[in-house]
Tab-separated table of C-alpha atoms in Angstrom:
chain	number	residue	atom	x	y	z
K	1	MET	CA	53.396	-9.206	87.482
K	2	SER	CA	51.126	-8.062	84.655
K	3	ILE	CA	52.181	-5.875	81.774
K	4	LEU	CA	49.808	-3.354	80.233
K	5	THR	CA	49.884	-3.356	76.459
K	6	ILE	CA	48.374	-0.410	74.632
K	7	ILE	CA	47.327	-1.228	71.106
K	8	LYS	CA	47.359	1.831	68.877
K	9	SER	CA	45.512	1.834	65.596
K	10	ARG	CA	46.295	3.778	62.467
K	11	ASN	CA	42.789	3.341	61.038
K	12	ALA	CA	40.036	5.938	61.080
K	13	ILE	CA	36.399	5.111	61.779
K	14	ASP	CA	34.773	8.532	61.390
K	15	LEU	CA	35.413	12.107	60.329
K	16	ALA	CA	33.878	15.461	61.276
K	17	PHE	CA	34.449	19.127	60.498
K	18	GLU	CA	34.189	21.882	63.074
K	19	ASN	CA	35.010	25.556	62.533
K	20	SER	CA	38.243	25.452	60.536
K	21	LYS	CA	39.441	22.001	61.563
K	22	MET	CA	38.961	18.365	60.647
K	23	ILE	CA	38.527	15.812	63.419
K	24	VAL	CA	39.537	12.235	62.653
K	25	PHE	CA	38.280	9.524	65.005
K	26	LEU	CA	40.534	6.461	65.229
K	27	GLU	CA	39.358	2.955	66.057
K	28	ASP	CA	41.465	2.898	69.229
K	29	GLY	CA	39.543	5.859	70.689
K	30	ARG	CA	41.970	8.653	69.837
K	31	GLU	CA	40.809	11.821	68.087
K	32	LEU	CA	43.027	13.898	65.827
K	33	SER	CA	42.205	17.568	65.326
K	34	ILE	CA	43.850	18.935	62.188
K	35	PRO	CA	43.662	22.549	60.965
K	36	LEU	CA	42.193	22.822	57.462
K	37	GLU	CA	44.930	25.374	56.821
K	38	TRP	CA	47.275	22.406	56.300
K	39	PHE	CA	45.244	21.297	53.263
K	40	PRO	CA	44.484	24.136	50.807
K	41	ARG	CA	41.946	22.088	48.822
K	42	LEU	CA	39.990	21.275	51.965
K	43	ARG	CA	40.223	24.861	53.197
K	44	LYS	CA	38.737	26.165	49.920
K	45	ALA	CA	36.042	23.466	49.662
K	46	SER	CA	32.396	24.078	50.489
K	47	ALA	CA	30.716	22.299	53.397
K	48	GLU	CA	28.891	20.114	50.872
K	49	GLN	CA	32.164	19.128	49.176
K	50	LEU	CA	33.783	18.348	52.530
K	51	SER	CA	30.905	16.028	53.415
K	52	LYS	CA	31.514	13.892	50.292
K	53	TRP	CA	34.447	11.854	51.627
K	54	ARG	CA	35.124	8.120	51.779
K	55	PHE	CA	37.710	5.961	53.480
K	56	ILE	CA	40.550	4.424	51.521
K	57	GLY	CA	41.327	0.846	52.521
K	58	LYS	CA	40.016	-0.006	55.964
K	59	GLY	CA	40.318	3.563	57.224
K	60	GLU	CA	43.975	3.944	56.232
K	61	GLY	CA	43.198	7.140	54.364
K	62	ILE	CA	40.486	9.584	53.340
K	63	HIS	CA	39.509	10.510	49.777
K	64	TRP	CA	37.453	13.358	48.313
K	65	THR	CA	36.700	12.690	44.638
K	66	GLU	CA	35.132	16.074	43.927
K	67	ILE	CA	38.122	18.089	45.170
K	68	ASP	CA	40.769	15.484	44.229
K	69	GLU	CA	42.286	15.145	47.715
K	70	ASP	CA	43.713	12.103	49.486
K	71	ILE	CA	45.023	12.098	53.058
K	72	SER	CA	46.897	9.248	54.737
K	73	ILE	CA	46.095	8.651	58.420
K	74	GLU	CA	49.653	7.460	58.990
K	75	ASN	CA	51.005	10.796	57.728
K	76	LEU	CA	48.699	12.696	60.077
K	77	LEU	CA	50.066	10.712	63.008
K	78	GLU	CA	53.709	11.486	62.216
C-alpha cells in the first residue's frame, strides 16, 4: 500500500496585484488571493509603490521599503 504525502510550503515565489487584491504564488503551486483592504498601507499605495517589493528570507515574507510594510506568508496562511 502506498501513502500519498502532500508537502506544503510556506514560501512565496512570486507576487501580483489585480484589481483590489494581492495574489501570492507559493512554491508548492498554491495561490493566495488577499484583499488589499486588509492592509491599509498597501491599499493607499500607488501601483508604482506596490511594484517595489522584495522577499524577506527565502520567500518567508514580503517587504515594501517605500511604504514601510512587511507581511509574513505564515500569517497569511493562518
